[in-house]
């Protein structure tokens, strides 16, 4: 879905955009929506896998930083006052037995008693800080979904969950890359500092023009490629675990929280 336009949603409140998503009126990727507010990835699992997944996340805090665990009902408590993880994301993926099954826009029919949802930190949340520092986010500027790649960096296995880290990539000048490292290192709950800068082949990416998820963006002469841990990582681990069912966000389509990007790290540290 190249060249999508979210300009009408940039200055709207998260609750307003969530209501539009819930009603089926917005099905676009969410990067750039609700300026200033944190966004989150989503994983929903049957109860018997929740403890192992939580341990997997805790063992891999940069690609899988938990913002909130949603159980008992699909309603959020910490990240949004009126949020529902089953309806408030523009597009979802359903996985069965380790394989992609279907793309849906409302997952209410799939929820069962005991299911547990995990809202996971998203790199969209640090992009505001980078843009404020004058660093272009190429995918936002060109209306694309950020490019994401599987790497040769393996996550720590816990229970049935294992697999390679997925990274998101943003091209920028070497000078901007240094600034980006400094800014994002202070934001560990939304993936923290880059995992790699430079030659993509060093982390197992053979063709930078062919992302595994999202869409390729232009890399200009003199720019370096900067890679951050990505919240799509759990989707690979879920596939490897071959769970009977799992519900996730579709890459690029996030849950928009009520928490400001500037406040999210302090809020989560206080919760700890």
PDB file of N, CA, C and O in Angstrom, residues 98-169:
ATOM      1  N   UNK A  98       1.177 -22.257  12.967  1.00  0.00           N
ATOM      2  CA  UNK A  98       2.447 -21.725  12.496  1.00  0.00           C
ATOM      3  C   UNK A  98       2.431 -21.117  11.117  1.00  0.00           C
ATOM      4  O   UNK A  98       3.482 -20.770  10.578  1.00  0.00           O
ATOM      5  N   UNK A  99       1.256 -20.935  10.530  1.00  0.00           N
ATOM      6  CA  UNK A  99       1.171 -20.366   9.185  1.00  0.00           C
ATOM      7  C   UNK A  99       0.126 -19.258   9.142  1.00  0.00           C
ATOM      8  O   UNK A  99      -0.883 -19.300   9.854  1.00  0.00           O
ATOM      9  N   UNK A 100       0.369 -18.289   8.293  1.00  0.00           N
ATOM     10  CA  UNK A 100      -0.612 -17.224   8.096  1.00  0.00           C
ATOM     11  C   UNK A 100      -1.909 -17.825   7.586  1.00  0.00           C
ATOM     12  O   UNK A 100      -1.914 -18.630   6.651  1.00  0.00           O
ATOM     13  N   UNK A 101      -3.026 -17.418   8.197  1.00  0.00           N
ATOM     14  CA  UNK A 101      -4.330 -17.966   7.831  1.00  0.00           C
ATOM     15  C   UNK A 101      -5.200 -16.950   7.113  1.00  0.00           C
ATOM     16  O   UNK A 101      -5.740 -17.215   6.047  1.00  0.00           O
ATOM     17  N   UNK A 102      -5.353 -15.748   7.720  1.00  0.00           N
ATOM     18  CA  UNK A 102      -6.212 -14.754   7.098  1.00  0.00           C
ATOM     19  C   UNK A 102      -5.936 -13.362   7.638  1.00  0.00           C
ATOM     20  O   UNK A 102      -5.374 -13.190   8.717  1.00  0.00           O
ATOM     21  N   UNK A 103      -6.368 -12.383   6.855  1.00  0.00           N
ATOM     22  CA  UNK A 103      -6.277 -10.970   7.192  1.00  0.00           C
ATOM     23  C   UNK A 103      -7.689 -10.499   7.525  1.00  0.00           C
ATOM     24  O   UNK A 103      -8.617 -10.715   6.742  1.00  0.00           O
ATOM     25  N   UNK A 104      -7.857  -9.863   8.699  1.00  0.00           N
ATOM     26  CA  UNK A 104      -9.182  -9.413   9.106  1.00  0.00           C
ATOM     27  C   UNK A 104      -9.088  -8.005   9.673  1.00  0.00           C
ATOM     28  O   UNK A 104      -7.997  -7.509   9.984  1.00  0.00           O
ATOM     29  N   UNK A 105     -10.247  -7.362   9.843  1.00  0.00           N
ATOM     30  CA  UNK A 105     -10.295  -5.992  10.342  1.00  0.00           C
ATOM     31  C   UNK A 105     -10.986  -5.888  11.693  1.00  0.00           C
ATOM     32  O   UNK A 105     -11.045  -4.802  12.273  1.00  0.00           O
ATOM     33  N   UNK A 106     -11.487  -6.994  12.199  1.00  0.00           N
ATOM     34  CA  UNK A 106     -12.123  -7.068  13.513  1.00  0.00           C
ATOM     35  C   UNK A 106     -11.950  -8.514  13.978  1.00  0.00           C
ATOM     36  O   UNK A 106     -12.253  -9.452  13.241  1.00  0.00           O
ATOM     37  N   UNK A 107     -11.433  -8.688  15.194  1.00  0.00           N
ATOM     38  CA  UNK A 107     -11.120 -10.050  15.658  1.00  0.00           C
ATOM     39  C   UNK A 107     -12.045 -10.510  16.786  1.00  0.00           C
ATOM     40  O   UNK A 107     -11.747 -11.476  17.477  1.00  0.00           O
ATOM     41  N   UNK A 108     -13.160  -9.837  16.962  1.00  0.00           N
ATOM     42  CA  UNK A 108     -14.071 -10.168  18.058  1.00  0.00           C
ATOM     43  C   UNK A 108     -14.480 -11.643  18.033  1.00  0.00           C
ATOM     44  O   UNK A 108     -14.537 -12.294  19.084  1.00  0.00           O
ATOM     45  N   UNK A 109     -14.741 -12.187  16.869  1.00  0.00           N
ATOM     46  CA  UNK A 109     -15.219 -13.571  16.775  1.00  0.00           C
ATOM     47  C   UNK A 109     -14.164 -14.595  17.184  1.00  0.00           C
ATOM     48  O   UNK A 109     -14.491 -15.746  17.484  1.00  0.00           O
ATOM     49  N   UNK A 110     -12.895 -14.186  17.227  1.00  0.00           N
ATOM     50  CA  UNK A 110     -11.826 -15.134  17.534  1.00  0.00           C
ATOM     51  C   UNK A 110     -11.496 -15.186  19.031  1.00  0.00           C
ATOM     52  O   UNK A 110     -10.860 -16.130  19.493  1.00  0.00           O
ATOM     53  N   UNK A 111     -11.903 -14.182  19.780  1.00  0.00           N
ATOM     54  CA  UNK A 111     -11.564 -14.107  21.207  1.00  0.00           C
ATOM     55  C   UNK A 111     -12.297 -15.190  21.990  1.00  0.00           C
ATOM     56  O   UNK A 111     -13.484 -15.418  21.795  1.00  0.00           O
ATOM     57  N   UNK A 112     -11.559 -15.842  22.902  1.00  0.00           N
ATOM     58  CA  UNK A 112     -12.147 -16.833  23.789  1.00  0.00           C
ATOM     59  C   UNK A 112     -11.720 -16.536  25.220  1.00  0.00           C
ATOM     60  O   UNK A 112     -10.694 -15.883  25.462  1.00  0.00           O
ATOM     61  N   UNK A 113     -12.528 -17.004  26.181  1.00  0.00           N
ATOM     62  CA  UNK A 113     -12.182 -16.822  27.588  1.00  0.00           C
ATOM     63  C   UNK A 113     -10.778 -17.363  27.841  1.00  0.00           C
ATOM     64  O   UNK A 113     -10.426 -18.454  27.381  1.00  0.00           O
ATOM     65  N   UNK A 114      -9.988 -16.582  28.565  1.00  0.00           N
ATOM     66  CA  UNK A 114      -8.641 -17.001  28.898  1.00  0.00           C
ATOM     67  C   UNK A 114      -7.574 -16.484  27.958  1.00  0.00           C
ATOM     68  O   UNK A 114      -6.385 -16.564  28.277  1.00  0.00           O
ATOM     69  N   UNK A 115      -7.978 -15.952  26.805  1.00  0.00           N
ATOM     70  CA  UNK A 115      -6.977 -15.403  25.895  1.00  0.00           C
ATOM     71  C   UNK A 115      -6.271 -14.219  26.565  1.00  0.00           C
ATOM     72  O   UNK A 115      -6.855 -13.506  27.388  1.00  0.00           O
ATOM     73  N   UNK A 116      -5.020 -14.024  26.193  1.00  0.00           N
ATOM     74  CA  UNK A 116      -4.212 -12.954  26.769  1.00  0.00           C
ATOM     75  C   UNK A 116      -3.605 -12.131  25.635  1.00  0.00           C
ATOM     76  O   UNK A 116      -3.040 -12.688  24.681  1.00  0.00           O
ATOM     77  N   UNK A 117      -3.745 -10.815  25.739  1.00  0.00           N
ATOM     78  CA  UNK A 117      -3.165  -9.909  24.753  1.00  0.00           C
ATOM     79  C   UNK A 117      -1.933  -9.216  25.298  1.00  0.00           C
ATOM     80  O   UNK A 117      -1.861  -8.887  26.485  1.00  0.00           O
ATOM     81  N   UNK A 118      -0.965  -9.006  24.439  1.00  0.00           N
ATOM     82  CA  UNK A 118       0.260  -8.297  24.808  1.00  0.00           C
ATOM     83  C   UNK A 118       0.418  -7.106  23.876  1.00  0.00           C
ATOM     84  O   UNK A 118       0.545  -7.278  22.655  1.00  0.00           O
ATOM     85  N   UNK A 119       0.376  -5.899  24.437  1.00  0.00           N
ATOM     86  CA  UNK A 119       0.714  -4.703  23.677  1.00  0.00           C
ATOM     87  C   UNK A 119       2.216  -4.485  23.817  1.00  0.00           C
ATOM     88  O   UNK A 119       2.747  -4.457  24.932  1.00  0.00           O
ATOM     89  N   UNK A 120       2.882  -4.347  22.691  1.00  0.00           N
ATOM     90  CA  UNK A 120       4.342  -4.342  22.635  1.00  0.00           C
ATOM     91  C   UNK A 120       4.814  -3.028  22.033  1.00  0.00           C
ATOM     92  O   UNK A 120       4.240  -2.525  21.057  1.00  0.00           O
ATOM     93  N   UNK A 121       5.870  -2.473  22.606  1.00  0.00           N
ATOM     94  CA  UNK A 121       6.410  -1.198  22.155  1.00  0.00           C
ATOM     95  C   UNK A 121       6.715  -1.176  20.672  1.00  0.00           C
ATOM     96  O   UNK A 121       7.132  -2.176  20.083  1.00  0.00           O
ATOM     97  N   UNK A 122       6.540  -0.021  20.060  1.00  0.00           N
ATOM     98  CA  UNK A 122       6.666   0.126  18.604  1.00  0.00           C
ATOM     99  C   UNK A 122       7.633   1.256  18.262  1.00  0.00           C
ATOM    100  O   UNK A 122       7.616   2.309  18.901  1.00  0.00           O
ATOM    101  N   UNK A 123       8.424   1.048  17.225  1.00  0.00           N
ATOM    102  CA  UNK A 123       9.394   2.062  16.825  1.00  0.00           C
ATOM    103  C   UNK A 123       8.731   3.330  16.306  1.00  0.00           C
ATOM    104  O   UNK A 123       9.361   4.382  16.265  1.00  0.00           O
ATOM    105  N   UNK A 124       7.452   3.258  15.914  1.00  0.00           N
ATOM    106  CA  UNK A 124       6.756   4.477  15.519  1.00  0.00           C
ATOM    107  C   UNK A 124       6.806   5.506  16.650  1.00  0.00           C
ATOM    108  O   UNK A 124       6.745   6.716  16.416  1.00  0.00           O
ATOM    109  N   UNK A 125       6.931   5.023  17.895  1.00  0.00           N
ATOM    110  CA  UNK A 125       6.896   5.917  19.041  1.00  0.00           C
ATOM    111  C   UNK A 125       8.155   6.761  19.167  1.00  0.00           C
ATOM    112  O   UNK A 125       8.117   7.829  19.774  1.00  0.00           O
ATOM    113  N   UNK A 126       9.290   6.296  18.632  1.00  0.00           N
ATOM    114  CA  UNK A 126      10.482   7.146  18.716  1.00  0.00           C
ATOM    115  C   UNK A 126      10.662   8.002  17.463  1.00  0.00           C
ATOM    116  O   UNK A 126      11.504   8.904  17.442  1.00  0.00           O
ATOM    117  N   UNK A 127       9.862   7.755  16.451  1.00  0.00           N
ATOM    118  CA  UNK A 127      10.025   8.520  15.218  1.00  0.00           C
ATOM    119  C   UNK A 127       9.725  10.003  15.407  1.00  0.00           C
ATOM    120  O   UNK A 127      10.353  10.854  14.775  1.00  0.00           O
ATOM    121  N   UNK A 128       8.785  10.302  16.283  1.00  0.00           N
ATOM    122  CA  UNK A 128       8.483  11.714  16.539  1.00  0.00           C
ATOM    123  C   UNK A 128       9.714  12.451  17.028  1.00  0.00           C
ATOM    124  O   UNK A 128      10.021  13.561  16.573  1.00  0.00           O
ATOM    125  N   UNK A 129      10.448  11.830  17.963  1.00  0.00           N
ATOM    126  CA  UNK A 129      11.643  12.462  18.501  1.00  0.00           C
ATOM    127  C   UNK A 129      12.709  12.644  17.422  1.00  0.00           C
ATOM    128  O   UNK A 129      13.409  13.659  17.378  1.00  0.00           O
ATOM    129  N   UNK A 130      12.818  11.668  16.540  1.00  0.00           N
ATOM    130  CA  UNK A 130      13.802  11.778  15.463  1.00  0.00           C
ATOM    131  C   UNK A 130      13.409  12.881  14.481  1.00  0.00           C
ATOM    132  O   UNK A 130      14.259  13.665  14.042  1.00  0.00           O
ATOM    133  N   UNK A 131      12.132  12.972  14.138  1.00  0.00           N
ATOM    134  CA  UNK A 131      11.701  14.016  13.219  1.00  0.00           C
ATOM    135  C   UNK A 131      11.848  15.407  13.843  1.00  0.00           C
ATOM    136  O   UNK A 131      12.201  16.368  13.159  1.00  0.00           O
ATOM    137  N   UNK A 132      11.592  15.490  15.154  1.00  0.00           N
ATOM    138  CA  UNK A 132      11.781  16.772  15.846  1.00  0.00           C
ATOM    139  C   UNK A 132      13.241  17.209  15.782  1.00  0.00           C
ATOM    140  O   UNK A 132      13.536  18.408  15.720  1.00  0.00           O
ATOM    141  N   UNK A 133      14.140  16.226  15.741  1.00  0.00           N
ATOM    142  CA  UNK A 133      15.573  16.517  15.640  1.00  0.00           C
ATOM    143  C   UNK A 133      16.004  16.792  14.204  1.00  0.00           C
ATOM    144  O   UNK A 133      17.192  16.993  13.933  1.00  0.00           O
ATOM    145  N   UNK A 134      15.052  16.794  13.282  1.00  0.00           N
ATOM    146  CA  UNK A 134      15.351  17.119  11.901  1.00  0.00           C
ATOM    147  C   UNK A 134      15.736  15.942  11.036  1.00  0.00           C
ATOM    148  O   UNK A 134      16.270  16.114   9.930  1.00  0.00           O
ATOM    149  N   UNK A 135      15.441  14.725  11.492  1.00  0.00           N
ATOM    150  CA  UNK A 135      15.786  13.517  10.750  1.00  0.00           C
ATOM    151  C   UNK A 135      14.554  13.043   9.986  1.00  0.00           C
ATOM    152  O   UNK A 135      13.524  12.749  10.592  1.00  0.00           O
ATOM    153  N   UNK A 136      14.661  12.959   8.691  1.00  0.00           N
ATOM    154  CA  UNK A 136      13.535  12.515   7.871  1.00  0.00           C
ATOM    155  C   UNK A 136      13.263  11.035   8.083  1.00  0.00           C
ATOM    156  O   UNK A 136      14.193  10.219   8.114  1.00  0.00           O
ATOM    157  N   UNK A 137      11.983  10.701   8.245  1.00  0.00           N
ATOM    158  CA  UNK A 137      11.554   9.312   8.234  1.00  0.00           C
ATOM    159  C   UNK A 137      11.053   9.034   6.819  1.00  0.00           C
ATOM    160  O   UNK A 137       9.947   9.420   6.451  1.00  0.00           O
ATOM    161  N   UNK A 138      11.895   8.381   6.027  1.00  0.00           N
ATOM    162  CA  UNK A 138      11.643   8.255   4.602  1.00  0.00           C
ATOM    163  C   UNK A 138      10.302   7.583   4.305  1.00  0.00           C
ATOM    164  O   UNK A 138       9.592   7.977   3.370  1.00  0.00           O
ATOM    165  N   UNK A 139       9.943   6.578   5.097  1.00  0.00           N
ATOM    166  CA  UNK A 139       8.685   5.878   4.821  1.00  0.00           C
ATOM    167  C   UNK A 139       7.479   6.778   5.053  1.00  0.00           C
ATOM    168  O   UNK A 139       6.492   6.699   4.324  1.00  0.00           O
ATOM    169  N   UNK A 140       7.558   7.644   6.068  1.00  0.00           N
ATOM    170  CA  UNK A 140       6.452   8.573   6.316  1.00  0.00           C
ATOM    171  C   UNK A 140       6.407   9.635   5.227  1.00  0.00           C
ATOM    172  O   UNK A 140       5.334   9.974   4.705  1.00  0.00           O
ATOM    173  N   UNK A 141       7.579  10.154   4.847  1.00  0.00           N
ATOM    174  CA  UNK A 141       7.646  11.202   3.825  1.00  0.00           C
ATOM    175  C   UNK A 141       7.120  10.729   2.483  1.00  0.00           C
ATOM    176  O   UNK A 141       6.593  11.526   1.693  1.00  0.00           O
ATOM    177  N   UNK A 142       7.236   9.421   2.214  1.00  0.00           N
ATOM    178  CA  UNK A 142       6.810   8.896   0.914  1.00  0.00           C
ATOM    179  C   UNK A 142       5.533   8.061   0.998  1.00  0.00           C
ATOM    180  O   UNK A 142       5.124   7.442   0.018  1.00  0.00           O
ATOM    181  N   UNK A 143       4.898   8.024   2.184  1.00  0.00           N
ATOM    182  CA  UNK A 143       3.637   7.309   2.329  1.00  0.00           C
ATOM    183  C   UNK A 143       3.764   5.815   2.174  1.00  0.00           C
ATOM    184  O   UNK A 143       2.954   5.174   1.489  1.00  0.00           O
ATOM    185  N   UNK A 144       4.778   5.241   2.833  1.00  0.00           N
ATOM    186  CA  UNK A 144       4.994   3.800   2.752  1.00  0.00           C
ATOM    187  C   UNK A 144       5.040   3.184   4.148  1.00  0.00           C
ATOM    188  O   UNK A 144       5.163   3.889   5.151  1.00  0.00           O
ATOM    189  N   UNK A 145       4.943   1.856   4.203  1.00  0.00           N
ATOM    190  CA  UNK A 145       5.115   1.127   5.452  1.00  0.00           C
ATOM    191  C   UNK A 145       6.603   0.894   5.660  1.00  0.00           C
ATOM    192  O   UNK A 145       7.307   0.482   4.729  1.00  0.00           O
ATOM    193  N   UNK A 146       7.097   1.162   6.846  1.00  0.00           N
ATOM    194  CA  UNK A 146       8.527   1.040   7.129  1.00  0.00           C
ATOM    195  C   UNK A 146       9.037  -0.346   6.721  1.00  0.00           C
ATOM    196  O   UNK A 146       8.384  -1.359   6.964  1.00  0.00           O
ATOM    197  N   UNK A 147      10.202  -0.445   6.060  1.00  0.00           N
ATOM    198  CA  UNK A 147      10.727  -1.756   5.673  1.00  0.00           C
ATOM    199  C   UNK A 147      11.248  -2.531   6.878  1.00  0.00           C
ATOM    200  O   UNK A 147      11.921  -1.964   7.750  1.00  0.00           O
ATOM    201  N   UNK A 148      10.930  -3.826   6.923  1.00  0.00           N
ATOM    202  CA  UNK A 148      11.317  -4.702   8.029  1.00  0.00           C
ATOM    203  C   UNK A 148      11.933  -5.979   7.469  1.00  0.00           C
ATOM    204  O   UNK A 148      11.491  -6.484   6.442  1.00  0.00           O
ATOM    205  N   UNK A 149      12.943  -6.493   8.169  1.00  0.00           N
ATOM    206  CA  UNK A 149      13.717  -7.615   7.662  1.00  0.00           C
ATOM    207  C   UNK A 149      13.987  -8.643   8.763  1.00  0.00           C
ATOM    208  O   UNK A 149      14.282  -8.274   9.906  1.00  0.00           O
ATOM    209  N   UNK A 150      13.955  -9.916   8.390  1.00  0.00           N
ATOM    210  CA  UNK A 150      14.459 -10.960   9.277  1.00  0.00           C
ATOM    211  C   UNK A 150      15.988 -10.926   9.239  1.00  0.00           C
ATOM    212  O   UNK A 150      16.587 -10.660   8.196  1.00  0.00           O
ATOM    213  N   UNK A 151      16.625 -11.194  10.390  1.00  0.00           N
ATOM    214  CA  UNK A 151      18.082 -11.137  10.483  1.00  0.00           C
ATOM    215  C   UNK A 151      18.646 -12.493  10.902  1.00  0.00           C
ATOM    216  O   UNK A 151      17.911 -13.454  11.131  1.00  0.00           O
ATOM    217  N   UNK A 152      19.974 -12.532  11.026  1.00  0.00           N
ATOM    218  CA  UNK A 152      20.636 -13.720  11.562  1.00  0.00           C
ATOM    219  C   UNK A 152      20.917 -13.591  13.057  1.00  0.00           C
ATOM    220  O   UNK A 152      21.654 -14.392  13.628  1.00  0.00           O
ATOM    221  N   UNK A 153      20.315 -12.577  13.681  1.00  0.00           N
ATOM    222  CA  UNK A 153      20.453 -12.383  15.128  1.00  0.00           C
ATOM    223  C   UNK A 153      19.342 -13.179  15.808  1.00  0.00           C
ATOM    224  O   UNK A 153      18.164 -12.874  15.643  1.00  0.00           O
ATOM    225  N   UNK A 154      19.700 -14.183  16.560  1.00  0.00           N
ATOM    226  CA  UNK A 154      18.701 -15.052  17.162  1.00  0.00           C
ATOM    227  C   UNK A 154      18.255 -14.514  18.524  1.00  0.00           C
ATOM    228  O   UNK A 154      19.071 -14.041  19.324  1.00  0.00           O
ATOM    229  N   UNK A 155      16.960 -14.595  18.774  1.00  0.00           N
ATOM    230  CA  UNK A 155      16.432 -14.224  20.088  1.00  0.00           C
ATOM    231  C   UNK A 155      16.638 -15.370  21.074  1.00  0.00           C
ATOM    232  O   UNK A 155      16.938 -16.506  20.682  1.00  0.00           O
ATOM    233  N   UNK A 156      16.485 -15.062  22.349  1.00  0.00           N
ATOM    234  CA  UNK A 156      16.600 -16.069  23.397  1.00  0.00           C
ATOM    235  C   UNK A 156      15.337 -16.926  23.427  1.00  0.00           C
ATOM    236  O   UNK A 156      14.234 -16.402  23.565  1.00  0.00           O
ATOM    237  N   UNK A 157      15.483 -18.240  23.304  1.00  0.00           N
ATOM    238  CA  UNK A 157      14.337 -19.143  23.298  1.00  0.00           C
ATOM    239  C   UNK A 157      13.744 -19.281  24.693  1.00  0.00           C
ATOM    240  O   UNK A 157      14.473 -19.418  25.678  1.00  0.00           O
ATOM    241  N   UNK A 158      12.410 -19.259  24.754  1.00  0.00           N
ATOM    242  CA  UNK A 158      11.696 -19.533  25.996  1.00  0.00           C
ATOM    243  C   UNK A 158      10.449 -20.334  25.642  1.00  0.00           C
ATOM    244  O   UNK A 158       9.648 -19.905  24.809  1.00  0.00           O
ATOM    245  N   UNK A 159      10.300 -21.487  26.258  1.00  0.00           N
ATOM    246  CA  UNK A 159       9.194 -22.355  25.906  1.00  0.00           C
ATOM    247  C   UNK A 159       9.255 -22.697  24.427  1.00  0.00           C
ATOM    248  O   UNK A 159      10.332 -22.989  23.891  1.00  0.00           O
ATOM    249  N   UNK A 160       8.127 -22.621  23.724  1.00  0.00           N
ATOM    250  CA  UNK A 160       8.133 -22.934  22.294  1.00  0.00           C
ATOM    251  C   UNK A 160       8.545 -21.755  21.416  1.00  0.00           C
ATOM    252  O   UNK A 160       8.600 -21.884  20.191  1.00  0.00           O
ATOM    253  N   UNK A 161       8.827 -20.607  22.029  1.00  0.00           N
ATOM    254  CA  UNK A 161       9.055 -19.379  21.262  1.00  0.00           C
ATOM    255  C   UNK A 161      10.542 -19.173  20.991  1.00  0.00           C
ATOM    256  O   UNK A 161      11.358 -19.074  21.921  1.00  0.00           O
ATOM    257  N   UNK A 162      10.887 -19.071  19.715  1.00  0.00           N
ATOM    258  CA  UNK A 162      12.267 -18.835  19.306  1.00  0.00           C
ATOM    259  C   UNK A 162      12.271 -18.332  17.870  1.00  0.00           C
ATOM    260  O   UNK A 162      11.274 -18.431  17.154  1.00  0.00           O
ATOM    261  N   UNK A 163      13.403 -17.797  17.467  1.00  0.00           N
ATOM    262  CA  UNK A 163      13.518 -17.353  16.090  1.00  0.00           C
ATOM    263  C   UNK A 163      14.401 -16.140  15.957  1.00  0.00           C
ATOM    264  O   UNK A 163      14.920 -15.608  16.950  1.00  0.00           O
ATOM    265  N   UNK A 164      14.578 -15.663  14.726  1.00  0.00           N
ATOM    266  CA  UNK A 164      15.441 -14.508  14.489  1.00  0.00           C
ATOM    267  C   UNK A 164      14.769 -13.193  14.867  1.00  0.00           C
ATOM    268  O   UNK A 164      13.542 -13.086  14.862  1.00  0.00           O
ATOM    269  N   UNK A 165      15.586 -12.229  15.195  1.00  0.00           N
ATOM    270  CA  UNK A 165      15.078 -10.879  15.413  1.00  0.00           C
ATOM    271  C   UNK A 165      14.698 -10.259  14.071  1.00  0.00           C
ATOM    272  O   UNK A 165      15.388 -10.420  13.077  1.00  0.00           O
ATOM    273  N   UNK A 166      13.561  -9.575  14.074  1.00  0.00           N
ATOM    274  CA  UNK A 166      13.167  -8.748  12.931  1.00  0.00           C
ATOM    275  C   UNK A 166      13.582  -7.315  13.248  1.00  0.00           C
ATOM    276  O   UNK A 166      13.487  -6.868  14.402  1.00  0.00           O
ATOM    277  N   UNK A 167      14.062  -6.607  12.235  1.00  0.00           N
ATOM    278  CA  UNK A 167      14.480  -5.218  12.425  1.00  0.00           C
ATOM    279  C   UNK A 167      13.735  -4.313  11.453  1.00  0.00           C
ATOM    280  O   UNK A 167      13.330  -4.744  10.371  1.00  0.00           O
ATOM    281  N   UNK A 168      13.532  -3.061  11.862  1.00  0.00           N
ATOM    282  CA  UNK A 168      13.024  -2.043  10.952  1.00  0.00           C
ATOM    283  C   UNK A 168      14.193  -1.165  10.527  1.00  0.00           C
ATOM    284  O   UNK A 168      15.159  -0.994  11.277  1.00  0.00           O
ATOM    285  N   UNK A 169      14.129  -0.611   9.319  1.00  0.00           N
ATOM    286  CA  UNK A 169      15.265   0.140   8.781  1.00  0.00           C
ATOM    287  C   UNK A 169      14.848   1.545   8.359  1.00  0.00           C
ATOM    288  O   UNK A 169      13.794   1.748   7.753  1.00  0.00           O
TER     289      UNK A 169
END
